[in-house]
């Protein structure tokens, strides 16, 4: 009986059997069968359904068969991966540099969506969806530390609610966003809500906007038909200015014919617990959703998500991880993390301008370290940066003295020699011995060092009272003081 391959061959090929056909097994026949016209060697080798380029050994494939191909199997296997690699970044290109800074800007809304807040967005959406479906009012309080994605998440939910209503054939609710810091008077918030309901109609001058809203929501005839989603941002402002306005605002959702879906956003996590008893007594207790601070994995994920819009790699993975760990340990503020990344790009840019190297790199761990040092400074570091230049140079001389030896103390004379050497290498005129002694006394009074007693000033014992790491950390971003710290012990 003819095989499948012999049935598909031309008559000439079928009539002229190969001399090896009668003596070879079927698997060998498959490999030795002549290929058809226009068929490449690769395709002839892997005609059988169970054959694949990955079959390096076994009954259906041998290493020799792979090596016989004119095309390298490695290129076939990994060609797609090589082609998918991102092109190299050219930081000297102003357009590319601007694109990086815009991607890391706080005001830039990611076009590829918001990540790491799926659960919170789902809960807010379900709340709004229930209110629209049942045509009832409701209130929700969203709280969390600054930079945790509250406002951005609520804006995304608003868009999602509008799409859902359109898909379901339900009347899309109107929306109104109010930032309390922009209100001249706290009671103006009711004027804005009333204007949204009444449109271009003239408001009655006899009643206040709040009274008009209360009257509107108390009668079925005067109640509006369409729901209104009111998002009140920076609600903390109402707490410090006028708490009665806050209570009246939540009370609007308790009227029988109210059409308000109120979402309040605030940074104060304890606001709900301080005022929930009062709101509960007024029968207007809101649901509460808390946005927790971002973890290091979430911060790293968000930064990488923002950088996906770029066609090139900008940061070392270790640099992003370092930033994420530092910010997560301090506050979990995503805005601060983005600011640190932008600062690291600026540090890289400034160093690139001073360098003639044509080989372009990426933002490294060192660049990120300098950017973080500008944001997270201990108290002692800030105080060192506020000292006069010569007093800072004295601290550099002390750091050099104790870095190169195991001694924990030196003399004022030896310290003066180290200070003079730093001034000479930095081309800064040194002060005299008397003024130098006075500077050391000032530093001693401020707690940076300790001076011993001696009849000869040069023999007075000097001990450093702060960590050397604080001095090096304070001057990490200054080239001038970096050179001072790199001076060898005199």
Coordinates of C-alpha atoms in Angstrom, one line a residue:
X1 CA 0.0 0.0 0.0
X2 CA 1.5 3.4 -0.9
X3 CA 2.4 5.7 1.9
X4 CA 0.9 9.2 2.3
X5 CA 4.1 10.8 1.1
X6 CA 4.2 8.5 -2.0
X7 CA 0.6 9.4 -2.8
X8 CA 1.5 13.1 -2.8
X9 CA 4.6 12.8 -5.0
X10 CA 4.5 13.3 -8.8
X11 CA 4.2 10.3 -11.1
X12 CA 7.8 10.5 -12.1
X13 CA 9.0 10.5 -8.5
X14 CA 6.6 7.6 -7.6
X15 CA 7.8 5.5 -10.5
X16 CA 11.4 5.9 -9.7
X17 CA 12.0 4.5 -6.2
X18 CA 15.1 5.4 -4.3
X19 CA 17.7 2.6 -4.1
X20 CA 17.5 2.9 -0.3
X21 CA 13.7 2.5 0.0
X22 CA 13.6 -1.2 0.3
X23 CA 16.3 -1.4 3.0
X24 CA 15.7 1.5 5.3
X25 CA 13.1 1.9 8.1
X26 CA 10.1 4.2 7.8
X27 CA 11.6 6.9 9.9
X28 CA 14.7 6.9 7.7
X29 CA 12.5 7.1 4.6
X30 CA 10.9 10.3 5.9
X31 CA 14.3 11.9 6.3
X32 CA 15.6 10.7 3.0
X33 CA 12.5 11.4 0.9
X34 CA 13.4 13.9 -1.9
X35 CA 11.8 17.3 -1.4
X36 CA 9.3 18.7 -3.9
X37 CA 10.0 21.5 -6.3
X38 CA 10.1 24.9 -4.5
X39 CA 10.4 23.2 -1.1
X40 CA 13.3 24.3 1.1
X41 CA 15.5 21.9 2.9
X42 CA 14.2 23.0 6.3
X43 CA 10.6 22.3 5.4
X44 CA 11.5 18.9 3.9
X45 CA 13.2 17.9 7.1
X46 CA 10.3 18.7 9.3
X47 CA 7.4 17.6 7.1
X48 CA 6.1 15.0 9.7
X49 CA 3.6 16.5 12.2
X50 CA 5.6 15.3 15.2
X51 CA 8.9 16.7 14.0
X52 CA 10.1 20.1 15.2
X53 CA 13.3 22.1 15.2
X54 CA 13.5 21.6 19.0
X55 CA 13.9 17.8 18.6
X56 CA 17.6 17.6 19.1
X57 CA 17.6 13.9 20.0
X58 CA 15.3 10.9 20.1
X59 CA 13.6 8.7 17.7
X60 CA 12.2 11.4 15.4
X61 CA 15.2 13.8 15.3
X62 CA 19.0 13.7 15.6
X63 CA 21.5 16.4 16.2
X64 CA 23.0 15.7 12.8
X65 CA 19.8 16.5 11.1
X66 CA 19.7 20.0 12.8
X67 CA 23.3 20.7 11.8
X68 CA 22.6 19.8 8.2
X69 CA 20.3 22.8 7.8
X70 CA 21.8 25.8 5.9
X71 CA 20.2 28.1 8.4
X72 CA 21.4 28.1 12.0
X73 CA 18.8 26.6 14.3
X74 CA 20.0 29.1 17.0
X75 CA 19.0 31.9 14.8
X76 CA 15.6 30.3 14.2
X77 CA 15.0 29.8 17.9
X78 CA 16.2 33.1 19.2
X79 CA 15.8 35.5 16.2
X80 CA 12.5 36.8 17.5
X81 CA 13.9 37.5 21.0
X82 CA 16.8 39.5 19.5
X83 CA 14.5 41.5 17.3
X84 CA 12.3 42.3 20.3
X85 CA 15.1 44.0 22.2
X86 CA 14.7 47.7 22.8
X87 CA 17.0 50.1 20.9
X88 CA 19.6 51.9 22.9
X89 CA 18.8 55.2 24.6
X90 CA 20.5 58.3 23.3
X91 CA 20.4 60.7 26.3
X92 CA 22.0 63.5 24.2
X93 CA 18.8 63.6 22.1
X94 CA 16.6 66.4 23.6
X95 CA 13.4 64.7 22.4
X96 CA 14.2 61.4 24.1
X97 CA 15.3 63.1 27.3
X98 CA 12.0 65.1 27.3
X99 CA 10.0 62.0 26.7
X100 CA 11.6 60.3 29.8
X101 CA 10.9 63.3 32.0
X102 CA 7.3 63.5 30.9
X103 CA 6.8 59.8 31.5
X104 CA 8.0 60.2 35.1
X105 CA 6.1 63.4 35.7
X106 CA 3.4 63.3 38.4
X107 CA 0.8 65.1 36.3
X108 CA 1.2 62.6 33.4
X109 CA -1.7 60.1 33.4
X110 CA -0.4 56.7 32.2
X111 CA -2.0 55.9 28.8
X112 CA -1.7 52.2 29.5
X113 CA -3.9 52.3 32.5
X114 CA -3.5 52.3 36.3
X115 CA -1.9 49.4 38.1
X116 CA -1.8 48.1 41.7
X117 CA -5.2 49.6 42.6
X118 CA -7.5 47.0 41.0
X119 CA -9.2 46.0 44.3
X120 CA -9.9 49.6 45.4
X121 CA -11.2 50.6 41.9
X122 CA -13.4 47.5 41.8
X123 CA -15.0 48.4 45.2
X124 CA -15.6 52.0 44.2
X125 CA -17.1 50.9 40.9
X126 CA -19.4 48.4 42.5
X127 CA -20.6 51.1 44.9
X128 CA -21.4 53.6 42.0
X129 CA -22.9 50.8 39.9
X130 CA -25.3 49.8 42.7
X131 CA -26.4 53.5 43.2
X132 CA -27.1 54.0 39.5
X133 CA -29.0 50.7 39.0
X134 CA -31.2 51.3 42.1
X135 CA -31.5 55.1 41.5
X136 CA -30.6 55.8 45.0
X137 CA -28.2 58.3 46.6
X138 CA -25.1 57.2 48.6
X139 CA -21.9 58.4 50.1
X140 CA -18.4 57.0 50.1
X141 CA -15.3 58.2 51.9
X142 CA -11.9 57.4 50.3
X143 CA -8.9 58.0 52.5
X144 CA -5.1 57.3 52.4
X145 CA -1.7 58.9 52.7
X146 CA -0.6 61.4 50.0
X147 CA 0.6 59.8 46.8
X148 CA -1.3 56.6 47.0
X149 CA -3.4 57.0 43.8
X150 CA -6.7 58.0 45.3
X151 CA -7.7 60.8 42.9
X152 CA -6.3 59.0 39.8
X153 CA -8.2 55.9 40.7
X154 CA -11.5 57.7 41.2
X155 CA -11.1 59.4 37.8
X156 CA -10.6 56.0 36.2
X157 CA -13.8 54.7 37.9
X158 CA -15.8 57.7 36.6
X159 CA -14.8 56.8 33.1
X160 CA -15.6 53.2 33.7
X161 CA -19.0 54.0 35.1
X162 CA -19.8 56.1 32.0
X163 CA -18.8 53.3 29.6
X164 CA -20.8 50.7 31.6
X165 CA -23.9 52.8 31.6
X166 CA -23.6 53.3 27.9
X167 CA -23.2 49.6 27.3
X168 CA -26.2 48.7 29.4
X169 CA -28.4 51.4 27.9
X170 CA -28.8 53.2 31.2
X171 CA -28.9 56.9 31.4
X172 CA -25.3 58.0 32.1
X173 CA -25.0 60.0 35.3
X174 CA -23.6 63.5 35.3
X175 CA -20.4 64.1 37.1
X176 CA -18.9 67.0 39.1
X177 CA -15.4 67.3 40.5
X178 CA -14.7 69.8 43.2
X179 CA -11.4 70.6 44.9
X180 CA -12.0 72.1 48.3
X181 CA -8.7 74.1 48.3
X182 CA -10.1 76.1 45.3
X183 CA -13.2 77.2 47.2
X184 CA -13.3 80.8 48.3
X185 CA -16.0 80.0 50.8
X186 CA -16.7 76.5 52.0
X187 CA -20.4 76.9 51.4
X188 CA -19.7 77.5 47.7
X189 CA -19.7 73.8 47.3
X190 CA -23.5 73.7 47.4
X191 CA -23.7 76.4 44.8
X192 CA -21.6 74.2 42.4
X193 CA -23.8 71.2 43.0
X194 CA -27.0 73.2 42.6
X195 CA -25.7 74.8 39.3
X196 CA -25.0 71.2 38.0
X197 CA -28.6 70.2 38.7
X198 CA -30.3 73.4 37.5
X199 CA -28.2 73.9 34.4
X200 CA -28.8 77.4 33.1
X201 CA -31.8 78.1 35.2
X202 CA -31.6 81.1 37.6
X203 CA -31.3 80.2 41.2
X204 CA -33.9 81.6 43.6
X205 CA -32.6 84.4 45.7
X206 CA -34.9 83.7 48.7
X207 CA -33.2 80.4 49.7
X208 CA -29.5 79.5 50.1
X209 CA -28.1 76.9 47.7
X210 CA -28.1 74.3 50.5
X211 CA -31.8 75.0 51.3
X212 CA -32.7 74.8 47.6
X213 CA -30.9 71.4 47.3
X214 CA -32.7 70.2 50.5
X215 CA -36.1 71.3 49.1
X216 CA -35.3 69.8 45.7
X217 CA -34.5 66.4 47.2
X218 CA -37.6 66.4 49.5
X219 CA -40.2 66.5 46.8
X220 CA -40.7 63.9 44.0
X221 CA -41.9 66.5 41.5
X222 CA -38.9 68.8 41.9
X223 CA -36.3 66.0 42.2
X224 CA -34.0 65.7 39.2
X225 CA -34.3 62.6 37.1
X226 CA -30.6 62.0 36.3
X227 CA -28.1 60.9 38.9
X228 CA -25.1 63.1 39.8
X229 CA -21.7 61.7 40.7
X230 CA -20.0 64.3 42.9
X231 CA -16.3 63.8 43.7
X232 CA -15.0 66.1 46.5
X233 CA -11.2 66.1 46.6
X234 CA -9.1 67.5 49.5
X235 CA -12.0 67.1 51.9
X236 CA -9.5 67.7 54.8
X237 CA -9.9 71.4 54.0
X238 CA -13.6 71.3 55.2
X239 CA -12.5 69.9 58.6
X240 CA -10.3 72.8 59.5
X241 CA -12.6 75.5 58.0
X242 CA -16.2 74.5 58.6
X243 CA -17.3 71.1 59.9
X244 CA -20.9 72.0 59.6
X245 CA -20.5 72.1 55.8
X246 CA -19.1 68.6 55.9
X247 CA -22.1 67.3 57.8
X248 CA -24.6 69.1 55.6
X249 CA -22.8 67.7 52.5
X250 CA -23.2 64.1 53.6
X251 CA -26.7 64.8 54.8
X252 CA -27.7 65.6 51.2
X253 CA -27.5 61.9 50.4
X254 CA -30.1 60.9 53.1
X255 CA -33.1 62.7 51.5
X256 CA -35.7 60.5 50.0
X257 CA -35.5 61.7 46.4
X258 CA -31.8 62.7 46.4
X259 CA -29.8 61.9 43.3
X260 CA -26.3 62.5 44.7
X261 CA -23.6 59.9 44.7
X262 CA -21.0 61.5 46.9
X263 CA -17.4 60.4 46.9
X264 CA -15.1 62.3 49.4
X265 CA -11.3 62.1 49.1
X266 CA -9.0 63.0 51.9
X267 CA -5.5 62.3 53.2
X268 CA -6.6 62.0 56.8
X269 CA -7.0 58.3 57.5
X270 CA -8.5 59.0 61.0
X271 CA -11.1 61.5 59.6
X272 CA -13.7 58.8 59.3
X273 CA -13.1 57.5 62.8
X274 CA -13.2 61.1 64.3
X275 CA -16.5 62.1 62.5
X276 CA -18.2 58.7 61.9
X277 CA -20.0 58.8 65.2
X278 CA -21.4 62.2 64.4
X279 CA -22.3 61.2 60.8
X280 CA -23.8 58.0 62.1
X281 CA -26.0 59.9 64.5
X282 CA -27.2 62.0 61.5
X283 CA -28.0 58.8 59.6
X284 CA -25.5 59.7 56.9
X285 CA -22.6 57.4 57.7
X286 CA -20.5 56.8 54.5
X287 CA -18.8 53.6 53.4
X288 CA -15.0 53.8 53.9
X289 CA -12.3 52.6 51.5
X290 CA -8.7 53.0 52.6
X291 CA -5.8 53.3 50.1
X292 CA -2.8 51.7 51.8
X293 CA 0.8 53.0 51.2
X294 CA 2.5 51.4 48.2
X295 CA 4.9 48.6 48.8
X296 CA 8.3 48.3 47.2
X297 CA 7.0 45.8 44.6
X298 CA 4.1 48.1 43.7
X299 CA 6.3 51.1 43.4
X300 CA 8.7 49.2 41.2
X301 CA 5.8 47.9 39.1
X302 CA 4.3 51.4 38.6
X303 CA 7.6 52.9 37.5
X304 CA 8.3 50.1 35.0
X305 CA 4.7 50.4 33.8
X306 CA 5.2 54.1 33.1
X307 CA 8.5 53.5 31.3
X308 CA 6.8 51.0 28.9
X309 CA 5.7 53.8 26.6
X310 CA 9.4 54.5 25.8
X311 CA 11.2 52.5 23.1
X312 CA 14.4 52.2 25.1
X313 CA 15.8 51.3 28.5
X314 CA 16.5 54.2 30.8
X315 CA 17.2 52.7 34.3
X316 CA 19.2 49.9 35.6
X317 CA 16.8 47.4 37.3
X318 CA 18.9 47.7 40.5
X319 CA 18.4 51.5 40.5
X320 CA 14.6 51.2 40.3
X321 CA 14.6 48.6 43.0
X322 CA 16.7 50.8 45.3
X323 CA 14.3 53.7 44.8
X324 CA 11.3 51.5 45.5
X325 CA 12.8 50.1 48.7
X326 CA 13.8 53.5 50.0
X327 CA 10.5 55.2 49.3
X328 CA 8.4 52.3 50.5
X329 CA 10.3 52.2 53.8
X330 CA 9.8 56.0 54.3
X331 CA 6.2 56.8 53.2
X332 CA 5.1 54.7 50.2
X333 CA 4.4 58.0 48.4
X334 CA 4.4 57.3 44.7
X335 CA 4.7 61.0 43.8
X336 CA 7.9 61.1 45.8
X337 CA 9.2 58.0 44.0
X338 CA 8.5 59.6 40.6
X339 CA 10.3 62.8 41.8
X340 CA 13.3 60.8 42.9
X341 CA 13.5 59.1 39.5
X342 CA 13.3 62.4 37.7
X343 CA 16.0 63.8 39.9
X344 CA 18.2 60.7 39.1
X345 CA 17.7 61.4 35.4
X346 CA 18.8 65.0 35.9
X347 CA 21.9 63.9 37.8
X348 CA 22.7 61.6 34.9
X349 CA 22.1 64.4 32.5
X350 CA 24.3 66.9 34.3
X351 CA 27.2 64.4 34.4
X352 CA 26.7 63.6 30.7
X353 CA 27.1 67.3 29.8
X354 CA 30.4 67.4 31.7
X355 CA 31.7 64.3 30.0
X356 CA 33.0 63.9 26.5
X357 CA 32.4 60.1 26.4
X358 CA 30.5 59.1 23.4
X359 CA 29.3 55.8 24.9
X360 CA 25.8 56.3 26.3
X361 CA 24.7 54.5 29.4
X362 CA 21.6 54.4 31.5
X363 CA 20.7 55.8 34.9
X364 CA 22.7 53.7 37.4
X365 CA 22.5 52.9 41.1
X366 CA 25.0 55.7 41.9
X367 CA 22.8 58.3 40.1
X368 CA 19.8 57.0 42.1
X369 CA 21.8 57.1 45.3
X370 CA 22.6 60.8 44.8
X371 CA 18.9 61.6 44.0
X372 CA 17.7 59.8 47.1
X373 CA 20.3 61.6 49.3
X374 CA 18.7 64.9 48.3
X375 CA 15.2 63.7 49.4
X376 CA 15.9 61.7 52.5
X377 CA 18.3 63.7 54.5
X378 CA 18.8 63.0 58.3
X379 CA 18.8 66.1 60.6
X380 CA 22.5 66.0 61.1
X381 CA 23.1 65.9 57.3
X382 CA 20.9 69.0 56.9
X383 CA 22.8 70.8 59.6
X384 CA 26.1 70.0 58.0
X385 CA 24.9 71.4 54.7
X386 CA 24.0 74.7 56.5
X387 CA 27.5 75.2 57.9
X388 CA 29.9 77.8 56.4
X389 CA 32.3 76.5 53.8
X390 CA 35.5 76.5 55.9
X391 CA 33.7 74.7 58.7
X392 CA 32.5 72.1 56.3
X393 CA 36.2 71.7 55.1
X394 CA 37.2 71.1 58.7
X395 CA 34.8 68.2 58.9
X396 CA 36.2 66.9 55.6
X397 CA 39.7 67.1 57.2
X398 CA 38.4 65.2 60.2
X399 CA 36.8 62.5 58.0
X400 CA 40.0 62.1 56.1
X401 CA 42.1 61.8 59.2
X402 CA 40.0 59.0 60.8
X403 CA 39.3 57.2 57.5
X404 CA 43.0 56.4 56.9
X405 CA 43.8 55.3 60.4
X406 CA 42.3 53.4 63.3
X407 CA 42.8 56.2 65.8
X408 CA 39.7 57.7 67.3
X409 CA 41.3 61.1 68.2
X410 CA 43.9 63.5 66.8
X411 CA 45.4 66.8 67.8
X412 CA 44.4 70.3 66.7
X413 CA 47.8 70.8 65.0
X414 CA 47.4 67.6 62.9
X415 CA 43.9 68.5 62.0
X416 CA 45.1 72.0 60.9
X417 CA 47.7 70.4 58.6
X418 CA 45.0 68.2 57.0
X419 CA 42.8 71.3 56.6
X420 CA 45.6 73.3 55.0
X421 CA 46.3 70.5 52.5
X422 CA 42.6 70.4 51.5
X423 CA 42.6 74.2 51.0
X424 CA 45.8 74.0 48.9
X425 CA 44.5 71.2 46.6
X426 CA 41.1 73.0 46.3
X427 CA 42.8 76.4 45.7
X428 CA 40.9 78.0 48.6
X429 CA 42.8 80.4 50.9
X430 CA 43.2 78.8 54.3
X431 CA 42.5 80.8 57.5
X432 CA 45.1 81.3 60.2
X433 CA 45.7 79.1 63.2
X434 CA 43.8 81.4 65.6
X435 CA 40.7 81.5 63.4
X436 CA 41.0 77.8 62.8
X437 CA 40.9 77.2 66.5
X438 CA 37.8 79.4 66.9
X439 CA 36.1 77.4 64.1
X440 CA 36.8 74.2 65.9
X441 CA 35.4 75.6 69.1
X442 CA 32.2 76.6 67.2
X443 CA 31.9 73.0 65.8
X444 CA 32.5 71.7 69.3
X445 CA 29.7 73.8 70.7
X446 CA 27.3 72.5 68.0
X447 CA 28.2 68.9 68.9
X448 CA 30.2 67.9 65.8
X449 CA 33.5 67.4 67.6
X450 CA 34.9 67.5 71.1
X451 CA 38.0 69.5 72.1
X452 CA 40.2 68.6 75.0
X453 CA 42.2 70.9 77.3
X454 CA 45.8 71.9 76.8
X455 CA 48.1 74.9 77.3
X456 CA 49.2 74.7 73.7
X457 CA 46.3 74.9 71.2
X458 CA 48.1 72.6 68.7
X459 CA 48.2 69.8 71.3
X460 CA 44.5 69.9 72.1
X461 CA 42.8 66.6 71.6
X462 CA 40.1 66.4 68.9
X463 CA 37.4 63.7 68.8
X464 CA 34.7 63.4 66.2
X465 CA 31.2 63.2 67.7
X466 CA 29.2 62.3 64.6
X467 CA 29.6 59.4 62.2
X468 CA 31.9 59.7 59.2
X469 CA 29.1 58.3 57.1
X470 CA 27.0 61.4 57.8
X471 CA 29.7 63.6 56.5
X472 CA 30.3 61.6 53.3
X473 CA 26.5 61.3 52.8
X474 CA 26.0 65.1 53.2
X475 CA 28.6 65.9 50.5
X476 CA 27.7 63.1 48.1
X477 CA 26.3 65.3 45.5
X478 CA 29.0 68.0 45.6
X479 CA 32.0 67.6 43.4
X480 CA 34.0 70.1 45.4
X481 CA 33.6 68.4 48.7
X482 CA 34.0 65.0 47.0
X483 CA 37.5 66.1 46.0
X484 CA 38.1 67.3 49.6
X485 CA 37.1 63.9 51.0
X486 CA 39.3 62.1 48.5
X487 CA 42.4 63.8 49.7
X488 CA 45.0 61.4 51.2
X489 CA 46.0 61.8 54.9
X490 CA 48.7 64.4 55.3

